[in-house]
CSV table of C-alpha atoms and ligand atoms in Angstrom, one decimal:
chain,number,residue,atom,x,y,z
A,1,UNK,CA,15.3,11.4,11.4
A,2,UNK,CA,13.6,12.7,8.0
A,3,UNK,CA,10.4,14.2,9.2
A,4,UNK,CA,9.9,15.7,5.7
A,5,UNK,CA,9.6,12.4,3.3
A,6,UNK,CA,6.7,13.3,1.5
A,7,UNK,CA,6.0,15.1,-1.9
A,8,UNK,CA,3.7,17.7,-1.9
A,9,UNK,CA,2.7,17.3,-5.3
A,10,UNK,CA,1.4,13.0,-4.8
A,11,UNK,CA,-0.9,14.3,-1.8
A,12,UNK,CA,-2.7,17.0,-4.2
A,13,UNK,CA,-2.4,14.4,-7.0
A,14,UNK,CA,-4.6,12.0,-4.2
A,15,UNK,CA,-6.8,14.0,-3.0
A,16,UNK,CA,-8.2,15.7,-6.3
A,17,UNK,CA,-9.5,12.1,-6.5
A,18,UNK,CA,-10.3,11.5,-2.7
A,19,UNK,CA,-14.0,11.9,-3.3
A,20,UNK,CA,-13.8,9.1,-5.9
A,21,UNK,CA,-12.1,6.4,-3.1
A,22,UNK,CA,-15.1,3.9,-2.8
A,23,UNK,CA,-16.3,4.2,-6.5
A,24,UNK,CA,-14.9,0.5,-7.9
A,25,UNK,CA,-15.3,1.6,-10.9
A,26,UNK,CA,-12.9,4.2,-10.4
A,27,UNK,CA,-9.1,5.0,-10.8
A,28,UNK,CA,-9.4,3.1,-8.0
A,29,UNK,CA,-10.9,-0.2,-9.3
A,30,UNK,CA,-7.6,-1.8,-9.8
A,31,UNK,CA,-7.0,-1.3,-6.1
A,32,UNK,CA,-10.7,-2.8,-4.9
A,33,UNK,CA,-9.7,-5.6,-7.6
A,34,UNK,CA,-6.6,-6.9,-5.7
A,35,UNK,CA,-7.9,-5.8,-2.3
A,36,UNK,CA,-9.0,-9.3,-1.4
A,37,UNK,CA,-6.5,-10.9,-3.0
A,38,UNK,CA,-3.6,-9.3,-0.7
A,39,UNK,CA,-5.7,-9.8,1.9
A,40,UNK,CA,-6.0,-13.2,1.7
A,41,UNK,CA,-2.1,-13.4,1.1
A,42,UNK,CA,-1.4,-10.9,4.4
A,43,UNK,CA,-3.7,-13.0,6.7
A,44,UNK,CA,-2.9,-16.2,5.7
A,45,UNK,CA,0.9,-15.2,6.7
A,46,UNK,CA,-0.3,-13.1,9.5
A,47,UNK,CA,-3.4,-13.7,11.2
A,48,UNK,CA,-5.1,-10.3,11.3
A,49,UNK,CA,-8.0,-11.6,14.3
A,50,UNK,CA,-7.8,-8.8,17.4
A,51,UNK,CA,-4.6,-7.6,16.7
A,52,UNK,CA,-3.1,-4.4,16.3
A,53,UNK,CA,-2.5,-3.5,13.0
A,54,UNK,CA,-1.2,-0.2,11.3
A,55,UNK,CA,-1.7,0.5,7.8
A,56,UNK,CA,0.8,3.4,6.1
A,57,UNK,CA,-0.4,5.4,3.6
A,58,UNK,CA,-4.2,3.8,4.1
A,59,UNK,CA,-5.8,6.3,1.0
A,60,UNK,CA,-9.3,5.9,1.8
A,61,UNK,CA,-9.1,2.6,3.7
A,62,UNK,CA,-9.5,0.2,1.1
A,63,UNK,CA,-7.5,-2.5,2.3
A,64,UNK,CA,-8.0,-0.8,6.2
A,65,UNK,CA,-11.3,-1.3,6.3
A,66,UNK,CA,-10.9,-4.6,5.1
A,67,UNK,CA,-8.5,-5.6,8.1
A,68,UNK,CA,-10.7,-4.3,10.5
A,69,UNK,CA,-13.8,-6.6,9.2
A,70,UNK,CA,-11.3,-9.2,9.0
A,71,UNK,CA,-11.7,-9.0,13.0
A,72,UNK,CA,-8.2,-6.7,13.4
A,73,UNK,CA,-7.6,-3.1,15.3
A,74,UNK,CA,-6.5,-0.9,12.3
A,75,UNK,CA,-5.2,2.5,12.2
A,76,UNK,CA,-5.0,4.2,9.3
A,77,UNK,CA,-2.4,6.4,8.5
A,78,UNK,CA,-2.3,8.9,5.6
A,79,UNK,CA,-0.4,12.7,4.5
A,80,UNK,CA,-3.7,13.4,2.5
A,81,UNK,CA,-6.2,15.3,4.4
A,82,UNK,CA,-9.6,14.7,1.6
A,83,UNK,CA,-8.4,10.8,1.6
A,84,UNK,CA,-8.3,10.2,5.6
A,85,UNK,CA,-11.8,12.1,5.5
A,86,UNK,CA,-13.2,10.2,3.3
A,87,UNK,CA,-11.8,6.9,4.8
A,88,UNK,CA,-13.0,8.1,8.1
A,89,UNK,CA,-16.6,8.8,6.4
A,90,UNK,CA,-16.9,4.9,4.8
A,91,UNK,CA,-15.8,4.0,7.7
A,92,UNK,CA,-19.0,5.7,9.8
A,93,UNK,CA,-21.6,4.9,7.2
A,94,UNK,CA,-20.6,1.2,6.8
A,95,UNK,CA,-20.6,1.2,10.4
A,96,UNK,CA,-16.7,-0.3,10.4
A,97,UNK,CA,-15.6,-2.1,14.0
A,98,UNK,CA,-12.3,-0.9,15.7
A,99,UNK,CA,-10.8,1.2,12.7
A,100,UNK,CA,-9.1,5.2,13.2
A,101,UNK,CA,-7.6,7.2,11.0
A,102,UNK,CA,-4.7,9.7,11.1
A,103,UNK,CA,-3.1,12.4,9.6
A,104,UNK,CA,0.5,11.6,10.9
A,105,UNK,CA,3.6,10.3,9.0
A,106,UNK,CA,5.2,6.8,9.8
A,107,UNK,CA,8.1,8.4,10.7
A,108,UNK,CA,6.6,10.8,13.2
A,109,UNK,CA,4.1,7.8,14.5
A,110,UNK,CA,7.5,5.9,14.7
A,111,UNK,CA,8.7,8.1,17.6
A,112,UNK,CA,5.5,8.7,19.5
A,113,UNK,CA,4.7,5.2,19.3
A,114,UNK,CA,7.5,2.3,18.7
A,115,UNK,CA,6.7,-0.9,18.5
A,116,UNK,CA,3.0,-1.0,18.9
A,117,UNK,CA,1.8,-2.9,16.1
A,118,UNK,CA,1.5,-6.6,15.5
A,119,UNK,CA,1.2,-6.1,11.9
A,120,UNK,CA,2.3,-3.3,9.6
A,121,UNK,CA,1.0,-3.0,6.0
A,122,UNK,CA,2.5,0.1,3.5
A,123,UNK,CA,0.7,-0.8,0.0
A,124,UNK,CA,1.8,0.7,-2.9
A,125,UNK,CA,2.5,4.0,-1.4
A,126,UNK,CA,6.7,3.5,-1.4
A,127,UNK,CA,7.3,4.6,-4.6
A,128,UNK,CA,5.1,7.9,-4.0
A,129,UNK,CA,7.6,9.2,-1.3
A,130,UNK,CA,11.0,10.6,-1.9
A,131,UNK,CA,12.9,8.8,0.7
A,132,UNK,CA,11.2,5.0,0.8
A,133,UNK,CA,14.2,3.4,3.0
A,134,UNK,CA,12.7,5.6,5.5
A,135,UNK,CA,9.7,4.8,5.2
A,136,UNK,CA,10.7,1.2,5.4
A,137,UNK,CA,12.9,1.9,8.9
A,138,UNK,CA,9.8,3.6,10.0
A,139,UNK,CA,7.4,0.8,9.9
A,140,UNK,CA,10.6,-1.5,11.3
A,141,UNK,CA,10.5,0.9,14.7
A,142,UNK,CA,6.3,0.2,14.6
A,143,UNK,CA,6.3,-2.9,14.9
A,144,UNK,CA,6.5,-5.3,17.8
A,145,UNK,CA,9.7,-7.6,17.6
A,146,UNK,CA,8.7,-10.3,16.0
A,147,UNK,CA,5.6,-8.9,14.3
A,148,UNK,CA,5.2,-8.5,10.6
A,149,UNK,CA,5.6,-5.8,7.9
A,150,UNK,CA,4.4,-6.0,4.3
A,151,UNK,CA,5.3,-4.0,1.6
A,152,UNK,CA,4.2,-3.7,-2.2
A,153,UNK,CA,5.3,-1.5,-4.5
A,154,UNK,CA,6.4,-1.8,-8.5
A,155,UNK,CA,9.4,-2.8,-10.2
A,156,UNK,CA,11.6,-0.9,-12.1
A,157,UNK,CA,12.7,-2.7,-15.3
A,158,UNK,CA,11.4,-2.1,-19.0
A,159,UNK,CA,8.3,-4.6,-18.7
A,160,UNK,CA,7.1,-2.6,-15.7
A,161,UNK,CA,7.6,0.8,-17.8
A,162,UNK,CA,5.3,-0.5,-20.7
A,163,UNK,CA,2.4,-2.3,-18.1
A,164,UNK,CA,2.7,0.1,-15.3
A,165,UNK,CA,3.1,3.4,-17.0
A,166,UNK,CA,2.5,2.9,-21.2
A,167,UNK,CA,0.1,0.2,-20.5
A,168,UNK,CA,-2.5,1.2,-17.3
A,169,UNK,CA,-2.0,4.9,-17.9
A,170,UNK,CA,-1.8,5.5,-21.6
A,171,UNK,CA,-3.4,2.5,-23.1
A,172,UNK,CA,-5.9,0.5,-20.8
A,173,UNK,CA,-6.8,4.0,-18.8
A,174,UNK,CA,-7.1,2.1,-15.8
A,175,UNK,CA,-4.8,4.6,-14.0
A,176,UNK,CA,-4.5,8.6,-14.8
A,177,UNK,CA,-1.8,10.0,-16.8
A,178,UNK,CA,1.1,10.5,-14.4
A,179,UNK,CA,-0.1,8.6,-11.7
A,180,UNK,CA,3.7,7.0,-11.6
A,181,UNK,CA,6.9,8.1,-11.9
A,182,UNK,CA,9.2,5.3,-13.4
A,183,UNK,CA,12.5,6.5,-11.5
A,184,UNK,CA,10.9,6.3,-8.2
A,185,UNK,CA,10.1,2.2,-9.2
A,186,UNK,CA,11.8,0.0,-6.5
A,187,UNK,CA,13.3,-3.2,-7.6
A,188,UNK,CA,12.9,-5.8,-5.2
A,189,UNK,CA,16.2,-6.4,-4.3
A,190,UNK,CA,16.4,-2.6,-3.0
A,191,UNK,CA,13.2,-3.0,-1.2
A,192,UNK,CA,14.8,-5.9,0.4
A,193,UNK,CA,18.2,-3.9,1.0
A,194,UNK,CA,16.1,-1.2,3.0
A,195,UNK,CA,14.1,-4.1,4.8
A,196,UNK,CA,17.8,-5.9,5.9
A,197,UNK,CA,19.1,-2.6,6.9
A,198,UNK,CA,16.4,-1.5,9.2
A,199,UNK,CA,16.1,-5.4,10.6
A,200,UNK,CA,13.2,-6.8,8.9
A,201,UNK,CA,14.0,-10.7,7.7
A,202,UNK,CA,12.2,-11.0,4.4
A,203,UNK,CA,10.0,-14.1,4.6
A,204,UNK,CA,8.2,-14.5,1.2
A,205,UNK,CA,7.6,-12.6,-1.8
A,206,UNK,CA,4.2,-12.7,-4.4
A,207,UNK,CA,3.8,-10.7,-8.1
A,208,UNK,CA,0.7,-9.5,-9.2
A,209,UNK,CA,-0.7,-9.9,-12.6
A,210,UNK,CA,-3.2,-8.8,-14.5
A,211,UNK,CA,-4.9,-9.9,-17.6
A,212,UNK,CA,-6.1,-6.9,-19.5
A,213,UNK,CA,-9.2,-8.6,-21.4
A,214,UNK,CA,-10.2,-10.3,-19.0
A,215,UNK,CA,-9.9,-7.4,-16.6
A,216,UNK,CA,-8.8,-9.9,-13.6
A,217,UNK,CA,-5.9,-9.6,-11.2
A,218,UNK,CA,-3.8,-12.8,-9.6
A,219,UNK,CA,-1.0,-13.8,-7.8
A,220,UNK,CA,1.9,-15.8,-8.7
A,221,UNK,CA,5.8,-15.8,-8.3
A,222,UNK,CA,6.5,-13.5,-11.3
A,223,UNK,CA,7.6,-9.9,-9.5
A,224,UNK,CA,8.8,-8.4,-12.6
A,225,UNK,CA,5.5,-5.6,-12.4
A,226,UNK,CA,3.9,-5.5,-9.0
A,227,UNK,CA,4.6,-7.3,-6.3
A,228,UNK,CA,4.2,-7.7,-2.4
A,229,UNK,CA,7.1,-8.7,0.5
A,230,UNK,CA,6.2,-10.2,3.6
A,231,UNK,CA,8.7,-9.4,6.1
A,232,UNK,CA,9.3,-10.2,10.1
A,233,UNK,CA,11.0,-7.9,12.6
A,234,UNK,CA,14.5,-9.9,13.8
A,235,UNK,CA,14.8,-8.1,17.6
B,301,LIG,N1,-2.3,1.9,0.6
B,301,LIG,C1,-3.5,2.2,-0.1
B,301,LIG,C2,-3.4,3.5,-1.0
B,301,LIG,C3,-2.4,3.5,-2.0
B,301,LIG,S1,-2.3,5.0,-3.0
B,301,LIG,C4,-4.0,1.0,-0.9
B,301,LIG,O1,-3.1,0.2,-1.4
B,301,LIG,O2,-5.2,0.8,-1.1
B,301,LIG,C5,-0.9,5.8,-2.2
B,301,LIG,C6,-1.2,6.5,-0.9
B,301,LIG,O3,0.0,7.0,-0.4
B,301,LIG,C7,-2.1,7.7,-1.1
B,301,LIG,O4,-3.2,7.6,-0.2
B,301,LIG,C8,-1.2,8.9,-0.7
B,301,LIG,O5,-1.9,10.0,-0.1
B,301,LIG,C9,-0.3,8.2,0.2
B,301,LIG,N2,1.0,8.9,0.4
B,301,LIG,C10,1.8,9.5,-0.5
B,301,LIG,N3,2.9,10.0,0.1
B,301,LIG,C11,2.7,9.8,1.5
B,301,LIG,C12,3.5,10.1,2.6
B,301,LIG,N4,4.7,10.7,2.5
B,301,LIG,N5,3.1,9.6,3.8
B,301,LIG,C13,1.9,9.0,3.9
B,301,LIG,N6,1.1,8.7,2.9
B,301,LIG,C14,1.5,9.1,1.6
């Protein structure tokens, strides 16, 4: 099993910003902007109410913390020390039910603790990690048979280079300069290739668009920039 899939160099990236997590009007801001948005999409397919759910790569618990008020047992699970501390902090003052963090990666949770989750979420954090199929096989093992695992991640095609890298990072400045890497972009078809491979059944797929003057985020069917999976463990 990899126990090392992680770059060094996206957890400092991170957590130079950790302190800057719950600020909307942050780098973060297009995260907080489609928070409710896959929310609504994850809980609609997956009812979120007292169940156990696991979120991969949780940052400062944006979409965590939004489980848990949505009435679920999250667990947070992040690489970056500053991000997990801060998560934990929002989590104290805003006095958040049922929520934990940890500094533990899927893989290693994986073997301590298969099959323990009803739901799974790993949000644009796939294409940070050198090795995302096993990531993906990780958050398979997690998860109850049955239970479900969402993904989102971006593209890899020339529209996605000019939106997702020339467009939020060098034109709009909604994102900072080398926030992504455009080789480590995951068509969907791979992302489903990892998911058949480590026995998730792929169950529906949503893009995410955004329009840049009015500064608002939706869903559609277009996955040719962002874009979530919703997937189901087989056995
Ligand atoms: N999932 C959150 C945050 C996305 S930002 C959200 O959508 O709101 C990407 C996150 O992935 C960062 O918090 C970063 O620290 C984390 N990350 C990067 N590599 C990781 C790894 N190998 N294991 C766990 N988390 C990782």
């Amino acid at each position: 099993m990899n126990t090392s899939n992680v770059d060094p160099a996206e957890l400092v990236k991170f957590s130079e910003l950790a302190h800057r997590w719950w600020d909307v009007n942050s780098e973060f801001r297009p995260l907080h902007q489609i928070n409710p948005l896959r929310l609504e999409w994850i809980s609609h397919l997956a009812p979120l109410h007292n169940k156990q759910v696991l979120d991969v790569g949780c940052g400062g618990g944006i979409l965590a913390d939004a489980m848990a008020r949505a009435g679920a047992q999250v667990t947070g699970i992040d690489l970056a020390t500053k991000s997990l501390k801060v998560a934990q902090l929002h989590a104290l003052e805003t006095q958040t039910p049922n929520i934990h963090y940890q500094e533990i990666s899927a893989e290693a949770l994986a073997a301590q603790s298969p099959a323990q989750f009803d739901v799974v979420t790993c949000m644009e954090m796939l294409e940070h990690v050198p090795d995302p199929a096993s990531v993906v096989q990780a958050c398979a093992r997690l998860v109850k048979p049955g239970g479900w695992v969402f993904f989102s991640t971006l593209n890899r095609n020339p529209k996605s280079f000019l939106f997702a890298i020339l467009g939020a990072e060098y034109v709009l400045n909604l994102l900072p300069k080398g926030t992504h890497e455009y080789a480590k972009f995951i068509r969907p078809s791979e992302l489903a290739a990892y998911c058949r491979t480590a026995g998730l059944a792929l169950q529906a797929t949503k893009g995410l668009q955004y329009n840049p003057l009015t500064r608002r985020y939706w869903l559609d069917e277009n996955t040719s920039v962002n874009y979530m999976i919703a997937t189901q463990r087989t056995a």
